């Protein structure tokens, strides 16, 4: 069973995903998500995703989600992780613009990720396999 975000109606797979969606979106400077969290979970910044999930799921509409078996979900249309979620959310209409600070943080993270990938490729340690 999944949940629909009470702010933007994004569907999330479970309570932890909903908690992560709300917290990340609020942390990126989206005032509507942050205000909702302040009203419904004032200590949200101190909660684990599981703890926050328990709180926020009580206030969210439940939705049917597809069943996933234990295989690699990337081949079955499941979201590809935090980066994919952020990219998808930032392209939606009415999402507002990121703060300059959030844009700088994402730019630096992207550059560090590229540097790490380049370093792994050069040293032959891609995917943690030093014998590659």
mmCIF file of N, CA and C in Angstrom:
data_model
loop_
_atom_site.group_PDB
_atom_site.id
_atom_site.type_symbol
_atom_site.label_atom_id
_atom_site.label_comp_id
_atom_site.label_asym_id
_atom_site.label_seq_id
_atom_site.Cartn_x
_atom_site.Cartn_y
_atom_site.Cartn_z
ATOM 1 N N UNK A 1 0.847 -1.174 0.000
ATOM 2 C CA UNK A 1 0.000 0.000 0.000
ATOM 3 C C UNK A 1 0.889 1.232 0.000
ATOM 4 N N UNK A 2 0.577 2.167 -0.879
ATOM 5 C CA UNK A 2 1.327 3.400 -0.967
ATOM 6 C C UNK A 2 0.531 4.569 -0.422
ATOM 7 N N UNK A 3 1.119 5.751 -0.542
ATOM 8 C CA UNK A 3 0.494 6.962 -0.033
ATOM 9 C C UNK A 3 0.637 8.089 -1.038
ATOM 10 N N UNK A 4 -0.332 9.000 -1.012
ATOM 11 C CA UNK A 4 -0.304 10.191 -1.859
ATOM 12 C C UNK A 4 0.136 11.366 -0.991
ATOM 13 N N UNK A 5 1.096 12.136 -1.494
ATOM 14 C CA UNK A 5 1.558 13.308 -0.763
ATOM 15 C C UNK A 5 0.381 14.255 -0.525
ATOM 16 N N UNK A 6 0.186 14.675 0.709
ATOM 17 C CA UNK A 6 -0.944 15.572 1.007
ATOM 18 C C UNK A 6 -0.767 16.982 0.442
ATOM 19 N N UNK A 7 0.401 17.288 -0.084
ATOM 20 C CA UNK A 7 0.646 18.614 -0.643
ATOM 21 C C UNK A 7 0.549 18.598 -2.166
ATOM 22 N N UNK A 8 1.347 17.771 -2.813
ATOM 23 C CA UNK A 8 1.438 17.804 -4.279
ATOM 24 C C UNK A 8 0.838 16.568 -4.942
ATOM 25 N N UNK A 9 0.338 15.647 -4.156
ATOM 26 C CA UNK A 9 -0.340 14.437 -4.619
ATOM 27 C C UNK A 9 0.578 13.451 -5.339
ATOM 28 N N UNK A 10 1.886 13.588 -5.172
ATOM 29 C CA UNK A 10 2.816 12.600 -5.703
ATOM 30 C C UNK A 10 2.566 11.283 -4.985
ATOM 31 N N UNK A 11 2.493 10.195 -5.738
ATOM 32 C CA UNK A 11 2.292 8.879 -5.138
ATOM 33 C C UNK A 11 3.630 8.279 -4.747
ATOM 34 N N UNK A 12 3.694 7.772 -3.538
ATOM 35 C CA UNK A 12 4.909 7.141 -3.025
ATOM 36 C C UNK A 12 4.603 5.693 -2.646
ATOM 37 N N UNK A 13 5.602 4.828 -2.756
ATOM 38 C CA UNK A 13 5.418 3.387 -2.599
ATOM 39 C C UNK A 13 5.022 2.974 -1.191
ATOM 40 N N UNK A 14 5.489 3.700 -0.173
ATOM 41 C CA UNK A 14 5.191 3.333 1.210
ATOM 42 C C UNK A 14 5.426 4.546 2.112
ATOM 43 N N UNK A 15 5.262 4.341 3.420
ATOM 44 C CA UNK A 15 5.374 5.448 4.366
ATOM 45 C C UNK A 15 6.778 6.050 4.393
ATOM 46 N N UNK A 16 7.804 5.216 4.284
ATOM 47 C CA UNK A 16 9.178 5.725 4.310
ATOM 48 C C UNK A 16 9.447 6.576 3.072
ATOM 49 N N UNK A 17 8.985 6.125 1.917
ATOM 50 C CA UNK A 17 9.159 6.928 0.707
ATOM 51 C C UNK A 17 8.403 8.256 0.815
ATOM 52 N N UNK A 18 7.218 8.226 1.401
ATOM 53 C CA UNK A 18 6.464 9.464 1.601
ATOM 54 C C UNK A 18 7.235 10.398 2.530
ATOM 55 N N UNK A 19 7.775 9.861 3.613
ATOM 56 C CA UNK A 19 8.555 10.669 4.549
ATOM 57 C C UNK A 19 9.760 11.289 3.847
ATOM 58 N N UNK A 20 10.466 10.493 3.066
ATOM 59 C CA UNK A 20 11.630 11.006 2.333
ATOM 60 C C UNK A 20 11.219 12.090 1.340
ATOM 61 N N UNK A 21 10.124 11.852 0.634
ATOM 62 C CA UNK A 21 9.638 12.854 -0.331
ATOM 63 C C UNK A 21 9.357 14.181 0.377
ATOM 64 N N UNK A 22 8.610 14.128 1.468
ATOM 65 C CA UNK A 22 8.253 15.350 2.185
ATOM 66 C C UNK A 22 9.491 16.054 2.732
ATOM 67 N N UNK A 23 10.384 15.292 3.359
ATOM 68 C CA UNK A 23 11.564 15.896 3.977
ATOM 69 C C UNK A 23 12.514 16.480 2.935
ATOM 70 N N UNK A 24 12.765 15.747 1.861
ATOM 71 C CA UNK A 24 13.675 16.248 0.822
ATOM 72 C C UNK A 24 13.077 17.479 0.154
ATOM 73 N N UNK A 25 11.798 17.418 -0.161
ATOM 74 C CA UNK A 25 11.155 18.547 -0.825
ATOM 75 C C UNK A 25 11.165 19.779 0.081
ATOM 76 N N UNK A 26 10.885 19.577 1.371
ATOM 77 C CA UNK A 26 10.942 20.697 2.321
ATOM 78 C C UNK A 26 12.359 21.235 2.443
ATOM 79 N N UNK A 27 13.335 20.344 2.469
ATOM 80 C CA UNK A 27 14.732 20.750 2.612
ATOM 81 C C UNK A 27 15.238 21.517 1.395
ATOM 82 N N UNK A 28 14.609 21.296 0.260
ATOM 83 C CA UNK A 28 14.993 22.015 -0.951
ATOM 84 C C UNK A 28 14.341 23.390 -1.028
ATOM 85 N N UNK A 29 13.651 23.769 0.038
ATOM 86 C CA UNK A 29 13.103 25.111 0.099
ATOM 87 C C UNK A 29 11.688 25.259 -0.409
ATOM 88 N N UNK A 30 10.959 24.172 -0.500
ATOM 89 C CA UNK A 30 9.566 24.258 -0.927
ATOM 90 C C UNK A 30 8.707 24.562 0.306
ATOM 91 N N UNK A 31 8.243 25.803 0.447
ATOM 92 C CA UNK A 31 7.574 26.229 1.680
ATOM 93 C C UNK A 31 6.293 25.478 1.990
ATOM 94 N N UNK A 32 5.555 25.029 0.981
ATOM 95 C CA UNK A 32 4.313 24.325 1.261
ATOM 96 C C UNK A 32 4.570 22.989 1.950
ATOM 97 N N UNK A 33 5.584 22.255 1.516
ATOM 98 C CA UNK A 33 5.917 20.979 2.148
ATOM 99 C C UNK A 33 6.493 21.213 3.551
ATOM 100 N N UNK A 34 7.330 22.228 3.672
ATOM 101 C CA UNK A 34 7.928 22.526 4.973
ATOM 102 C C UNK A 34 6.860 22.954 5.983
ATOM 103 N N UNK A 35 5.933 23.794 5.565
ATOM 104 C CA UNK A 35 4.868 24.240 6.467
ATOM 105 C C UNK A 35 3.999 23.066 6.906
ATOM 106 N N UNK A 36 3.702 22.171 5.970
ATOM 107 C CA UNK A 36 2.882 21.005 6.310
ATOM 108 C C UNK A 36 3.605 20.145 7.346
ATOM 109 N N UNK A 37 4.895 19.920 7.147
ATOM 110 C CA UNK A 37 5.654 19.133 8.117
ATOM 111 C C UNK A 37 5.701 19.826 9.478
ATOM 112 N N UNK A 38 5.893 21.131 9.479
ATOM 113 C CA UNK A 38 5.929 21.868 10.750
ATOM 114 C C UNK A 38 4.603 21.734 11.497
ATOM 115 N N UNK A 39 3.496 21.710 10.758
ATOM 116 C CA UNK A 39 2.183 21.568 11.379
ATOM 117 C C UNK A 39 1.908 20.156 11.883
ATOM 118 N N UNK A 40 2.332 19.151 11.110
ATOM 119 C CA UNK A 40 1.965 17.766 11.420
ATOM 120 C C UNK A 40 3.062 16.960 12.096
ATOM 121 N N UNK A 41 4.299 17.381 11.962
ATOM 122 C CA UNK A 41 5.434 16.675 12.569
ATOM 123 C C UNK A 41 6.515 17.693 12.918
ATOM 124 N N UNK A 42 6.275 18.507 13.945
ATOM 125 C CA UNK A 42 7.182 19.614 14.260
ATOM 126 C C UNK A 42 8.647 19.209 14.447
ATOM 127 N N UNK A 43 8.901 17.989 14.887
ATOM 128 C CA UNK A 43 10.274 17.515 15.092
ATOM 129 C C UNK A 43 10.772 16.690 13.912
ATOM 130 N N UNK A 44 10.233 16.937 12.722
ATOM 131 C CA UNK A 44 10.535 16.111 11.557
ATOM 132 C C UNK A 44 12.020 16.024 11.246
ATOM 133 N N UNK A 45 12.762 17.060 11.513
ATOM 134 C CA UNK A 45 14.193 17.057 11.228
ATOM 135 C C UNK A 45 14.990 16.107 12.101
ATOM 136 N N UNK A 46 14.425 15.719 13.226
ATOM 137 C CA UNK A 46 15.105 14.811 14.153
ATOM 138 C C UNK A 46 14.641 13.363 14.005
ATOM 139 N N UNK A 47 13.684 13.117 13.130
ATOM 140 C CA UNK A 47 13.114 11.780 12.957
ATOM 141 C C UNK A 47 13.893 10.963 11.934
ATOM 142 N N UNK A 48 13.903 9.646 12.148
ATOM 143 C CA UNK A 48 14.404 8.757 11.107
ATOM 144 C C UNK A 48 13.318 8.665 10.040
ATOM 145 N N UNK A 49 13.645 8.203 8.834
ATOM 146 C CA UNK A 49 12.601 8.037 7.819
ATOM 147 C C UNK A 49 11.453 7.137 8.293
ATOM 148 N N UNK A 50 11.787 6.112 9.051
ATOM 149 C CA UNK A 50 10.746 5.209 9.550
ATOM 150 C C UNK A 50 9.832 5.929 10.545
ATOM 151 N N UNK A 51 10.430 6.697 11.465
ATOM 152 C CA UNK A 51 9.626 7.431 12.448
ATOM 153 C C UNK A 51 8.745 8.469 11.769
ATOM 154 N N UNK A 52 9.333 9.212 10.840
ATOM 155 C CA UNK A 52 8.560 10.229 10.140
ATOM 156 C C UNK A 52 7.482 9.579 9.287
ATOM 157 N N UNK A 53 7.799 8.442 8.694
ATOM 158 C CA UNK A 53 6.812 7.711 7.895
ATOM 159 C C UNK A 53 5.583 7.335 8.705
ATOM 160 N N UNK A 54 5.793 6.907 9.941
ATOM 161 C CA UNK A 54 4.652 6.561 10.804
ATOM 162 C C UNK A 54 3.764 7.781 11.051
ATOM 163 N N UNK A 55 4.381 8.928 11.222
ATOM 164 C CA UNK A 55 3.616 10.147 11.503
ATOM 165 C C UNK A 55 2.865 10.626 10.266
ATOM 166 N N UNK A 56 3.589 10.784 9.153
ATOM 167 C CA UNK A 56 2.977 11.400 7.977
ATOM 168 C C UNK A 56 1.973 10.491 7.296
ATOM 169 N N UNK A 57 2.154 9.185 7.403
ATOM 170 C CA UNK A 57 1.221 8.272 6.738
ATOM 171 C C UNK A 57 -0.177 8.336 7.350
ATOM 172 N N UNK A 58 -0.264 8.767 8.607
ATOM 173 C CA UNK A 58 -1.569 8.917 9.248
ATOM 174 C C UNK A 58 -2.392 10.032 8.613
ATOM 175 N N UNK A 59 -1.738 10.951 7.921
ATOM 176 C CA UNK A 59 -2.399 12.117 7.345
ATOM 177 C C UNK A 59 -2.467 12.069 5.819
ATOM 178 N N UNK A 60 -2.075 10.931 5.239
ATOM 179 C CA UNK A 60 -2.006 10.834 3.786
ATOM 180 C C UNK A 60 -3.031 9.827 3.267
ATOM 181 N N UNK A 61 -3.530 10.102 2.085
ATOM 182 C CA UNK A 61 -4.453 9.190 1.413
ATOM 183 C C UNK A 61 -3.677 7.961 0.952
ATOM 184 N N UNK A 62 -4.261 6.786 1.156
ATOM 185 C CA UNK A 62 -3.621 5.564 0.684
ATOM 186 C C UNK A 62 -3.953 5.348 -0.790
ATOM 187 N N UNK A 63 -3.009 4.749 -1.491
ATOM 188 C CA UNK A 63 -3.184 4.442 -2.907
ATOM 189 C C UNK A 63 -2.690 3.023 -3.156
ATOM 190 N N UNK A 64 -3.234 2.419 -4.195
ATOM 191 C CA UNK A 64 -2.763 1.101 -4.603
ATOM 192 C C UNK A 64 -1.458 1.283 -5.368
ATOM 193 N N UNK A 65 -0.485 0.469 -5.048
ATOM 194 C CA UNK A 65 0.791 0.508 -5.754
ATOM 195 C C UNK A 65 1.051 -0.858 -6.359
ATOM 196 N N UNK A 66 1.804 -0.908 -7.442
ATOM 197 C CA UNK A 66 2.110 -2.209 -8.040
ATOM 198 C C UNK A 66 2.946 -3.049 -7.096
ATOM 199 N N UNK A 67 2.769 -4.339 -7.161
ATOM 200 C CA UNK A 67 3.564 -5.267 -6.357
ATOM 201 C C UNK A 67 4.898 -5.481 -7.045
ATOM 202 N N UNK A 68 5.965 -5.471 -6.259
ATOM 203 C CA UNK A 68 7.298 -5.730 -6.792
ATOM 204 C C UNK A 68 7.830 -6.978 -6.129
ATOM 205 N N UNK A 69 8.414 -7.865 -6.938
ATOM 206 C CA UNK A 69 9.061 -9.022 -6.356
ATOM 207 C C UNK A 69 10.477 -8.620 -5.979
ATOM 208 N N UNK A 70 11.328 -9.526 -5.630
ATOM 209 C CA UNK A 70 12.661 -9.209 -5.144
ATOM 210 C C UNK A 70 13.676 -8.900 -6.211
ATOM 211 N N UNK A 71 13.290 -8.728 -7.454
ATOM 212 C CA UNK A 71 14.245 -8.502 -8.531
ATOM 213 C C UNK A 71 14.604 -7.029 -8.661
ATOM 214 N N UNK A 72 15.519 -6.768 -9.573
ATOM 215 C CA UNK A 72 15.941 -5.401 -9.857
ATOM 216 C C UNK A 72 14.753 -4.597 -10.360
ATOM 217 N N UNK A 73 14.372 -3.588 -9.600
ATOM 218 C CA UNK A 73 13.158 -2.848 -9.913
ATOM 219 C C UNK A 73 13.353 -1.802 -10.997
ATOM 220 N N UNK A 74 14.576 -1.506 -11.344
ATOM 221 C CA UNK A 74 14.813 -0.499 -12.376
ATOM 222 C C UNK A 74 14.216 -0.939 -13.704
ATOM 223 N N UNK A 75 14.123 -2.249 -13.933
ATOM 224 C CA UNK A 75 13.569 -2.755 -15.181
ATOM 225 C C UNK A 75 12.056 -2.778 -15.186
ATOM 226 N N UNK A 76 11.429 -2.512 -14.051
ATOM 227 C CA UNK A 76 9.978 -2.637 -13.938
ATOM 228 C C UNK A 76 9.278 -1.308 -13.742
ATOM 229 N N UNK A 77 9.955 -0.215 -14.007
ATOM 230 C CA UNK A 77 9.324 1.090 -13.930
ATOM 231 C C UNK A 77 9.334 1.712 -12.557
ATOM 232 N N UNK A 78 9.992 1.103 -11.594
ATOM 233 C CA UNK A 78 10.067 1.693 -10.270
ATOM 234 C C UNK A 78 11.024 2.885 -10.323
ATOM 235 N N UNK A 79 10.747 3.934 -9.559
ATOM 236 C CA UNK A 79 11.629 5.103 -9.588
ATOM 237 C C UNK A 79 13.079 4.722 -9.334
ATOM 238 N N UNK A 80 13.990 5.451 -9.974
ATOM 239 C CA UNK A 80 15.397 5.121 -9.925
ATOM 240 C C UNK A 80 16.156 5.696 -8.756
ATOM 241 N N UNK A 81 15.530 6.163 -7.726
ATOM 242 C CA UNK A 81 16.234 6.660 -6.562
ATOM 243 C C UNK A 81 16.038 8.145 -6.351
ATOM 244 N N UNK A 82 16.765 8.648 -5.380
ATOM 245 C CA UNK A 82 16.624 10.039 -4.958
ATOM 246 C C UNK A 82 16.866 11.015 -6.101
ATOM 247 N N UNK A 83 17.936 10.790 -6.875
ATOM 248 C CA UNK A 83 18.255 11.720 -7.954
ATOM 249 C C UNK A 83 17.123 11.767 -8.983
ATOM 250 N N UNK A 84 16.587 10.596 -9.331
ATOM 251 C CA UNK A 84 15.485 10.545 -10.288
ATOM 252 C C UNK A 84 14.238 11.227 -9.754
ATOM 253 N N UNK A 85 13.963 11.011 -8.472
ATOM 254 C CA UNK A 85 12.808 11.656 -7.860
ATOM 255 C C UNK A 85 12.950 13.177 -7.877
ATOM 256 N N UNK A 86 14.142 13.667 -7.535
ATOM 257 C CA UNK A 86 14.363 15.110 -7.529
ATOM 258 C C UNK A 86 14.221 15.688 -8.925
ATOM 259 N N UNK A 87 14.781 15.005 -9.900
ATOM 260 C CA UNK A 87 14.689 15.486 -11.280
ATOM 261 C C UNK A 87 13.247 15.522 -11.737
ATOM 262 N N UNK A 88 12.492 14.472 -11.436
ATOM 263 C CA UNK A 88 11.091 14.411 -11.847
ATOM 264 C C UNK A 88 10.283 15.511 -11.156
ATOM 265 N N UNK A 89 10.514 15.735 -9.869
ATOM 266 C CA UNK A 89 9.771 16.752 -9.141
ATOM 267 C C UNK A 89 10.091 18.146 -9.652
ATOM 268 N N UNK A 90 11.339 18.383 -9.991
ATOM 269 C CA UNK A 90 11.717 19.731 -10.414
ATOM 270 C C UNK A 90 11.148 20.087 -11.779
ATOM 271 N N UNK A 91 10.735 19.082 -12.559
ATOM 272 C CA UNK A 91 10.164 19.348 -13.879
ATOM 273 C C UNK A 91 8.651 19.528 -13.836
ATOM 274 N N UNK A 92 8.022 19.269 -12.698
ATOM 275 C CA UNK A 92 6.570 19.386 -12.622
ATOM 276 C C UNK A 92 6.164 20.848 -12.559
ATOM 277 N N UNK A 93 5.040 21.200 -13.200
ATOM 278 C CA UNK A 93 4.588 22.591 -13.138
ATOM 279 C C UNK A 93 4.169 22.976 -11.728
ATOM 280 N N UNK A 94 4.382 24.226 -11.396
ATOM 281 C CA UNK A 94 3.941 24.730 -10.105
ATOM 282 C C UNK A 94 4.820 24.323 -8.946
ATOM 283 N N UNK A 95 5.995 23.779 -9.218
ATOM 284 C CA UNK A 95 6.860 23.305 -8.148
ATOM 285 C C UNK A 95 7.669 24.439 -7.544
ATOM 286 N N UNK A 96 7.664 25.589 -8.158
ATOM 287 C CA UNK A 96 8.459 26.695 -7.649
ATOM 288 C C UNK A 96 9.901 26.546 -8.089
ATOM 289 N N UNK A 97 10.704 27.483 -7.742
ATOM 290 C CA UNK A 97 12.107 27.397 -8.122
ATOM 291 C C UNK A 97 12.926 27.089 -6.879
ATOM 292 N N UNK A 98 14.057 26.459 -7.118
ATOM 293 C CA UNK A 98 14.955 26.150 -6.012
ATOM 294 C C UNK A 98 15.651 27.416 -5.564
ATOM 295 N N UNK A 99 16.042 27.416 -4.316
ATOM 296 C CA UNK A 99 16.833 28.535 -3.822
ATOM 297 C C UNK A 99 18.215 28.456 -4.446
ATOM 298 N N UNK A 100 18.909 29.558 -4.443
ATOM 299 C CA UNK A 100 20.271 29.589 -4.988
ATOM 300 C C UNK A 100 21.162 28.614 -4.206
ATOM 301 N N UNK A 101 20.942 28.530 -2.906
ATOM 302 C CA UNK A 101 21.738 27.615 -2.083
ATOM 303 C C UNK A 101 21.480 26.164 -2.479
ATOM 304 N N UNK A 102 20.205 25.801 -2.704
ATOM 305 C CA UNK A 102 19.880 24.428 -3.104
ATOM 306 C C UNK A 102 20.475 24.115 -4.472
ATOM 307 N N UNK A 103 20.407 25.058 -5.392
ATOM 308 C CA UNK A 103 21.000 24.848 -6.711
ATOM 309 C C UNK A 103 22.507 24.630 -6.601
ATOM 310 N N UNK A 104 23.172 25.403 -5.747
ATOM 311 C CA UNK A 104 24.619 25.266 -5.559
ATOM 312 C C UNK A 104 24.950 23.909 -4.951
ATOM 313 N N UNK A 105 24.184 23.465 -3.972
ATOM 314 C CA UNK A 105 24.419 22.163 -3.348
ATOM 315 C C UNK A 105 24.269 21.050 -4.370
ATOM 316 N N UNK A 106 23.227 21.098 -5.171
ATOM 317 C CA UNK A 106 23.031 20.071 -6.198
ATOM 318 C C UNK A 106 24.132 20.108 -7.245
ATOM 319 N N UNK A 107 24.574 21.292 -7.631
ATOM 320 C CA UNK A 107 25.654 21.422 -8.609
ATOM 321 C C UNK A 107 26.944 20.806 -8.054
ATOM 322 N N UNK A 108 27.254 21.104 -6.782
ATOM 323 C CA UNK A 108 28.460 20.549 -6.161
ATOM 324 C C UNK A 108 28.356 19.035 -6.031
ATOM 325 N N UNK A 109 27.184 18.530 -5.663
ATOM 326 C CA UNK A 109 26.993 17.085 -5.544
ATOM 327 C C UNK A 109 27.177 16.403 -6.899
ATOM 328 N N UNK A 110 26.646 17.011 -7.943
ATOM 329 C CA UNK A 110 26.793 16.455 -9.288
ATOM 330 C C UNK A 110 28.266 16.409 -9.679
ATOM 331 N N UNK A 111 29.010 17.494 -9.406
ATOM 332 C CA UNK A 111 30.429 17.534 -9.746
ATOM 333 C C UNK A 111 31.213 16.486 -8.965
ATOM 334 N N UNK A 112 30.923 16.336 -7.673
ATOM 335 C CA UNK A 112 31.608 15.327 -6.868
ATOM 336 C C UNK A 112 31.297 13.921 -7.361
ATOM 337 N N UNK A 113 30.061 13.688 -7.739
ATOM 338 C CA UNK A 113 29.685 12.379 -8.260
ATOM 339 C C UNK A 113 30.436 12.084 -9.548
ATOM 340 N N UNK A 114 30.538 13.067 -10.424
ATOM 341 C CA UNK A 114 31.280 12.888 -11.674
ATOM 342 C C UNK A 114 32.757 12.629 -11.397
ATOM 343 N N UNK A 115 33.338 13.346 -10.430
ATOM 344 C CA UNK A 115 34.739 13.135 -10.084
ATOM 345 C C UNK A 115 34.957 11.732 -9.529
ATOM 346 N N UNK A 116 34.030 11.281 -8.686
ATOM 347 C CA UNK A 116 34.148 9.935 -8.124
ATOM 348 C C UNK A 116 34.053 8.884 -9.228
ATOM 349 N N UNK A 117 33.115 9.073 -10.148
ATOM 350 C CA UNK A 117 32.949 8.117 -11.243
ATOM 351 C C UNK A 117 34.188 8.098 -12.123
ATOM 352 N N UNK A 118 34.748 9.266 -12.413
ATOM 353 C CA UNK A 118 35.961 9.338 -13.216
ATOM 354 C C UNK A 118 37.126 8.657 -12.497
ATOM 355 N N UNK A 119 37.241 8.883 -11.203
ATOM 356 C CA UNK A 119 38.318 8.264 -10.415
ATOM 357 C C UNK A 119 38.189 6.754 -10.360
ATOM 358 N N UNK A 120 36.966 6.254 -10.230
ATOM 359 C CA UNK A 120 36.749 4.811 -10.198
ATOM 360 C C UNK A 120 37.081 4.189 -11.547
ATOM 361 N N UNK A 121 36.693 4.863 -12.609
ATOM 362 C CA UNK A 121 36.966 4.332 -13.945
ATOM 363 C C UNK A 121 38.476 4.294 -14.206
ATOM 364 N N UNK A 122 39.184 5.326 -13.778
ATOM 365 C CA UNK A 122 40.624 5.380 -13.993
ATOM 366 C C UNK A 122 41.374 4.348 -13.171
ATOM 367 N N UNK A 123 40.896 4.093 -11.946
ATOM 368 C CA UNK A 123 41.598 3.156 -11.080
ATOM 369 C C UNK A 123 41.096 1.725 -11.232
ATOM 370 N N UNK A 124 40.036 1.534 -12.019
ATOM 371 C CA UNK A 124 39.509 0.182 -12.221
ATOM 372 C C UNK A 124 38.744 -0.344 -11.034
ATOM 373 N N UNK A 125 38.185 0.561 -10.208
ATOM 374 C CA UNK A 125 37.435 0.127 -9.025
ATOM 375 C C UNK A 125 35.959 0.384 -9.176
ATOM 376 N N UNK A 126 35.487 0.500 -10.377
ATOM 377 C CA UNK A 126 34.069 0.754 -10.593
ATOM 378 C C UNK A 126 33.245 -0.351 -9.966
ATOM 379 N N UNK A 127 32.153 0.023 -9.313
ATOM 380 C CA UNK A 127 31.265 -0.907 -8.602
ATOM 381 C C UNK A 127 31.987 -1.685 -7.520
ATOM 382 N N UNK A 128 33.054 -1.139 -6.977
ATOM 383 C CA UNK A 128 33.738 -1.780 -5.869
ATOM 384 C C UNK A 128 34.559 -2.989 -6.266
ATOM 385 N N UNK A 129 34.712 -3.266 -7.542
ATOM 386 C CA UNK A 129 35.454 -4.425 -8.014
ATOM 387 C C UNK A 129 36.840 -3.970 -8.427
ATOM 388 N N UNK A 130 37.825 -4.232 -7.589
ATOM 389 C CA UNK A 130 39.174 -3.758 -7.870
ATOM 390 C C UNK A 130 39.845 -4.574 -8.953
ATOM 391 N N UNK A 131 39.248 -5.685 -9.368
ATOM 392 C CA UNK A 131 39.830 -6.507 -10.415
ATOM 393 C C UNK A 131 39.228 -6.215 -11.772
ATOM 394 N N UNK A 132 38.461 -5.139 -11.886
ATOM 395 C CA UNK A 132 37.774 -4.820 -13.130
ATOM 396 C C UNK A 132 38.739 -4.426 -14.212
#
